[in-house]
Amino acid sequence: QRQLVESGGGSVQAGGSLRLSCAASGSTYSRYCMGWFRRAPEKEREEVARIDHFSTDISYADSVKGRFTISRDNAKNMLYLQMNNVKPEDAAIYYCVAGPSCGGESWARTWGQGTQVTVST
């Protein structure tokens, strides 16, 4: 059974840093495109970042460019999101996702349960 489990969420002060992790199991995720989505209250779901299996094709939402860094460790089946200079608008539930390829709007086929990020000012 494919499973993605997020961790590392919590409360962070505006301007601070937080690192999210995602442990993947049940499939060969090293071959998969992986990424992070987020959903804030009363806002639409937003793709934050995605990374291909070679870590050569990486994209970010404009709202996080220059502040967030996505990375992966295929040997450990792990995905990470380093969040720096966190802003109040970054508060959301963050979801780890995976899909067989990075193409198309519906590329994310498997979703984790999410981890909450709260930003205090």
PDB file of N, CA and C in Angstrom, residues 63-106:
ATOM      1  N   SER A  63       4.835  32.436  -4.930  1.00  0.00           N
ATOM      2  CA  SER A  63       4.679  32.927  -3.554  1.00  0.00           C
ATOM      3  C   SER A  63       5.772  32.422  -2.613  1.00  0.00           C
ATOM      4  N   VAL A  64       6.494  31.375  -3.005  1.00  0.00           N
ATOM      5  CA  VAL A  64       7.510  30.819  -2.113  1.00  0.00           C
ATOM      6  C   VAL A  64       8.912  30.845  -2.709  1.00  0.00           C
ATOM      7  N   LYS A  65       9.032  31.274  -3.943  1.00  0.00           N
ATOM      8  CA  LYS A  65      10.345  31.301  -4.599  1.00  0.00           C
ATOM      9  C   LYS A  65      11.333  32.134  -3.797  1.00  0.00           C
ATOM     10  N   GLY A  66      12.533  31.589  -3.633  1.00  0.00           N
ATOM     11  CA  GLY A  66      13.564  32.285  -2.894  1.00  0.00           C
ATOM     12  C   GLY A  66      13.492  32.083  -1.392  1.00  0.00           C
ATOM     13  N   ARG A  67      12.410  31.466  -0.911  1.00  0.00           N
ATOM     14  CA  ARG A  67      12.262  31.224   0.530  1.00  0.00           C
ATOM     15  C   ARG A  67      12.183  29.734   0.864  1.00  0.00           C
ATOM     16  N   PHE A  68      11.562  28.969   0.006  1.00  0.00           N
ATOM     17  CA  PHE A  68      11.390  27.527   0.241  1.00  0.00           C
ATOM     18  C   PHE A  68      12.309  26.745  -0.680  1.00  0.00           C
ATOM     19  N   THR A  69      12.770  25.597  -0.183  1.00  0.00           N
ATOM     20  CA  THR A  69      13.592  24.705  -0.994  1.00  0.00           C
ATOM     21  C   THR A  69      13.081  23.278  -0.853  1.00  0.00           C
ATOM     22  N   ILE A  70      12.789  22.660  -1.979  1.00  0.00           N
ATOM     23  CA  ILE A  70      12.356  21.270  -1.978  1.00  0.00           C
ATOM     24  C   ILE A  70      13.554  20.384  -2.310  1.00  0.00           C
ATOM     25  N   SER A  71      13.629  19.247  -1.641  1.00  0.00           N
ATOM     26  CA  SER A  71      14.718  18.316  -1.917  1.00  0.00           C
ATOM     27  C   SER A  71      14.240  16.903  -1.604  1.00  0.00           C
ATOM     28  N   ARG A  72      14.990  15.926  -2.055  1.00  0.00           N
ATOM     29  CA  ARG A  72      14.611  14.538  -1.817  1.00  0.00           C
ATOM     30  C   ARG A  72      15.862  13.683  -1.637  1.00  0.00           C
ATOM     31  N   ASP A  73      15.685  12.595  -0.924  1.00  0.00           N
ATOM     32  CA  ASP A  73      16.736  11.603  -0.728  1.00  0.00           C
ATOM     33  C   ASP A  73      16.148  10.275  -1.182  1.00  0.00           C
ATOM     34  N   ASN A  74      16.427   9.886  -2.400  1.00  0.00           N
ATOM     35  CA  ASN A  74      15.814   8.670  -2.948  1.00  0.00           C
ATOM     36  C   ASN A  74      16.261   7.410  -2.204  1.00  0.00           C
ATOM     37  N   ALA A  75      17.468   7.421  -1.699  1.00  0.00           N
ATOM     38  CA  ALA A  75      17.949   6.245  -0.972  1.00  0.00           C
ATOM     39  C   ALA A  75      17.139   6.005   0.297  1.00  0.00           C
ATOM     40  N   LYS A  76      16.628   7.069   0.859  1.00  0.00           N
ATOM     41  CA  LYS A  76      15.845   6.968   2.093  1.00  0.00           C
ATOM     42  C   LYS A  76      14.348   7.099   1.837  1.00  0.00           C
ATOM     43  N   ASN A  77      13.960   7.279   0.578  1.00  0.00           N
ATOM     44  CA  ASN A  77      12.543   7.501   0.252  1.00  0.00           C
ATOM     45  C   ASN A  77      11.965   8.668   1.054  1.00  0.00           C
ATOM     46  N   MET A  78      12.702   9.767   1.073  1.00  0.00           N
ATOM     47  CA  MET A  78      12.295  10.930   1.835  1.00  0.00           C
ATOM     48  C   MET A  78      12.192  12.153   0.936  1.00  0.00           C
ATOM     49  N   LEU A  79      11.242  13.020   1.266  1.00  0.00           N
ATOM     50  CA  LEU A  79      11.053  14.297   0.603  1.00  0.00           C
ATOM     51  C   LEU A  79      11.079  15.375   1.681  1.00  0.00           C
ATOM     52  N   TYR A  80      11.645  16.534   1.352  1.00  0.00           N
ATOM     53  CA  TYR A  80      11.770  17.608   2.327  1.00  0.00           C
ATOM     54  C   TYR A  80      11.286  18.935   1.750  1.00  0.00           C
ATOM     55  N   LEU A  81      10.905  19.814   2.650  1.00  0.00           N
ATOM     56  CA  LEU A  81      10.608  21.192   2.271  1.00  0.00           C
ATOM     57  C   LEU A  81      11.201  22.084   3.342  1.00  0.00           C
ATOM     58  N   GLN A  82      12.260  22.782   2.989  1.00  0.00           N
ATOM     59  CA  GLN A  82      12.875  23.753   3.895  1.00  0.00           C
ATOM     60  C   GLN A  82      12.178  25.084   3.687  1.00  0.00           C
ATOM     61  N   MET A  83      11.592  25.599   4.752  1.00  0.00           N
ATOM     62  CA  MET A  83      10.830  26.837   4.693  1.00  0.00           C
ATOM     63  C   MET A  83      11.596  27.894   5.467  1.00  0.00           C
ATOM     64  N   ASN A  84      12.063  28.910   4.791  1.00  0.00           N
ATOM     65  CA  ASN A  84      12.789  30.007   5.433  1.00  0.00           C
ATOM     66  C   ASN A  84      12.020  31.306   5.282  1.00  0.00           C
ATOM     67  N   ASN A  85      12.296  32.244   6.179  1.00  0.00           N
ATOM     68  CA  ASN A  85      11.606  33.537   6.148  1.00  0.00           C
ATOM     69  C   ASN A  85      10.096  33.326   5.999  1.00  0.00           C
ATOM     70  N   VAL A  86       9.579  32.519   6.883  1.00  0.00           N
ATOM     71  CA  VAL A  86       8.161  32.154   6.816  1.00  0.00           C
ATOM     72  C   VAL A  86       7.289  33.385   7.046  1.00  0.00           C
ATOM     73  N   LYS A  87       6.224  33.473   6.282  1.00  0.00           N
ATOM     74  CA  LYS A  87       5.299  34.602   6.381  1.00  0.00           C
ATOM     75  C   LYS A  87       3.945  34.126   6.905  1.00  0.00           C
ATOM     76  N   PRO A  88       3.149  35.027   7.454  1.00  0.00           N
ATOM     77  CA  PRO A  88       1.820  34.626   7.958  1.00  0.00           C
ATOM     78  C   PRO A  88       0.981  33.930   6.898  1.00  0.00           C
ATOM     79  N   GLU A  89       1.130  34.333   5.659  1.00  0.00           N
ATOM     80  CA  GLU A  89       0.333  33.722   4.595  1.00  0.00           C
ATOM     81  C   GLU A  89       0.790  32.305   4.238  1.00  0.00           C
ATOM     82  N   ASP A  90       1.878  31.847   4.835  1.00  0.00           N
ATOM     83  CA  ASP A  90       2.310  30.469   4.630  1.00  0.00           C
ATOM     84  C   ASP A  90       1.578  29.483   5.541  1.00  0.00           C
ATOM     85  N   ALA A  91       0.823  29.988   6.489  1.00  0.00           N
ATOM     86  CA  ALA A  91       0.075  29.113   7.387  1.00  0.00           C
ATOM     87  C   ALA A  91      -0.937  28.290   6.602  1.00  0.00           C
ATOM     88  N   ALA A  92      -0.874  26.980   6.757  1.00  0.00           N
ATOM     89  CA  ALA A  92      -1.741  26.088   5.981  1.00  0.00           C
ATOM     90  C   ALA A  92      -1.478  24.651   6.415  1.00  0.00           C
ATOM     91  N   ILE A  93      -2.269  23.758   5.870  1.00  0.00           N
ATOM     92  CA  ILE A  93      -1.956  22.339   5.975  1.00  0.00           C
ATOM     93  C   ILE A  93      -1.126  21.988   4.743  1.00  0.00           C
ATOM     94  N   TYR A  94       0.013  21.373   4.961  1.00  0.00           N
ATOM     95  CA  TYR A  94       0.915  21.013   3.877  1.00  0.00           C
ATOM     96  C   TYR A  94       0.813  19.518   3.604  1.00  0.00           C
ATOM     97  N   TYR A  95       0.660  19.193   2.337  1.00  0.00           N
ATOM     98  CA  TYR A  95       0.484  17.812   1.912  1.00  0.00           C
ATOM     99  C   TYR A  95       1.661  17.373   1.050  1.00  0.00           C
ATOM    100  N   CYS A  96       2.163  16.209   1.347  1.00  0.00           N
ATOM    101  CA  CYS A  96       3.167  15.564   0.510  1.00  0.00           C
ATOM    102  C   CYS A  96       2.426  14.781  -0.572  1.00  0.00           C
ATOM    103  N   VAL A  97       2.894  14.896  -1.808  1.00  0.00           N
ATOM    104  CA  VAL A  97       2.217  14.222  -2.915  1.00  0.00           C
ATOM    105  C   VAL A  97       3.226  13.533  -3.814  1.00  0.00           C
ATOM    106  N   ALA A  98       2.732  12.580  -4.587  1.00  0.00           N
ATOM    107  CA  ALA A  98       3.589  11.863  -5.521  1.00  0.00           C
ATOM    108  C   ALA A  98       2.785  11.436  -6.737  1.00  0.00           C
ATOM    109  N   GLY A  99       3.475  11.315  -7.857  1.00  0.00           N
ATOM    110  CA  GLY A  99       2.830  10.868  -9.085  1.00  0.00           C
ATOM    111  C   GLY A  99       3.849  10.277 -10.026  1.00  0.00           C
ATOM    112  N   PRO A 100       3.412   9.489 -10.975  1.00  0.00           N
ATOM    113  CA  PRO A 100       4.337   8.802 -11.872  1.00  0.00           C
ATOM    114  C   PRO A 100       5.150   9.749 -12.759  1.00  0.00           C
ATOM    115  N   SER A 101       4.643  10.945 -13.011  1.00  0.00           N
ATOM    116  CA  SER A 101       5.402  11.910 -13.788  1.00  0.00           C
ATOM    117  C   SER A 101       5.040  13.309 -13.325  1.00  0.00           C
ATOM    118  N   CYS A 102       5.881  14.266 -13.689  1.00  0.00           N
ATOM    119  CA  CYS A 102       5.664  15.647 -13.267  1.00  0.00           C
ATOM    120  C   CYS A 102       4.788  16.431 -14.233  1.00  0.00           C
ATOM    121  N   GLY A 103       4.312  15.808 -15.289  1.00  0.00           N
ATOM    122  CA  GLY A 103       3.557  16.557 -16.286  1.00  0.00           C
ATOM    123  C   GLY A 103       2.076  16.625 -15.997  1.00  0.00           C
ATOM    124  N   GLY A 104       1.423  17.660 -16.496  1.00  0.00           N
ATOM    125  CA  GLY A 104      -0.020  17.791 -16.394  1.00  0.00           C
ATOM    126  C   GLY A 104      -0.481  18.397 -15.081  1.00  0.00           C
ATOM    127  N   GLU A 105      -1.707  18.871 -15.102  1.00  0.00           N
ATOM    128  CA  GLU A 105      -2.252  19.521 -13.911  1.00  0.00           C
ATOM    129  C   GLU A 105      -2.619  18.523 -12.827  1.00  0.00           C
ATOM    130  N   SER A 106      -2.948  17.314 -13.210  1.00  0.00           N
ATOM    131  CA  SER A 106      -3.382  16.302 -12.239  1.00  0.00           C
ATOM    132  C   SER A 106      -2.294  15.272 -11.971  1.00  0.00           C
TER     133      SER A 106
END
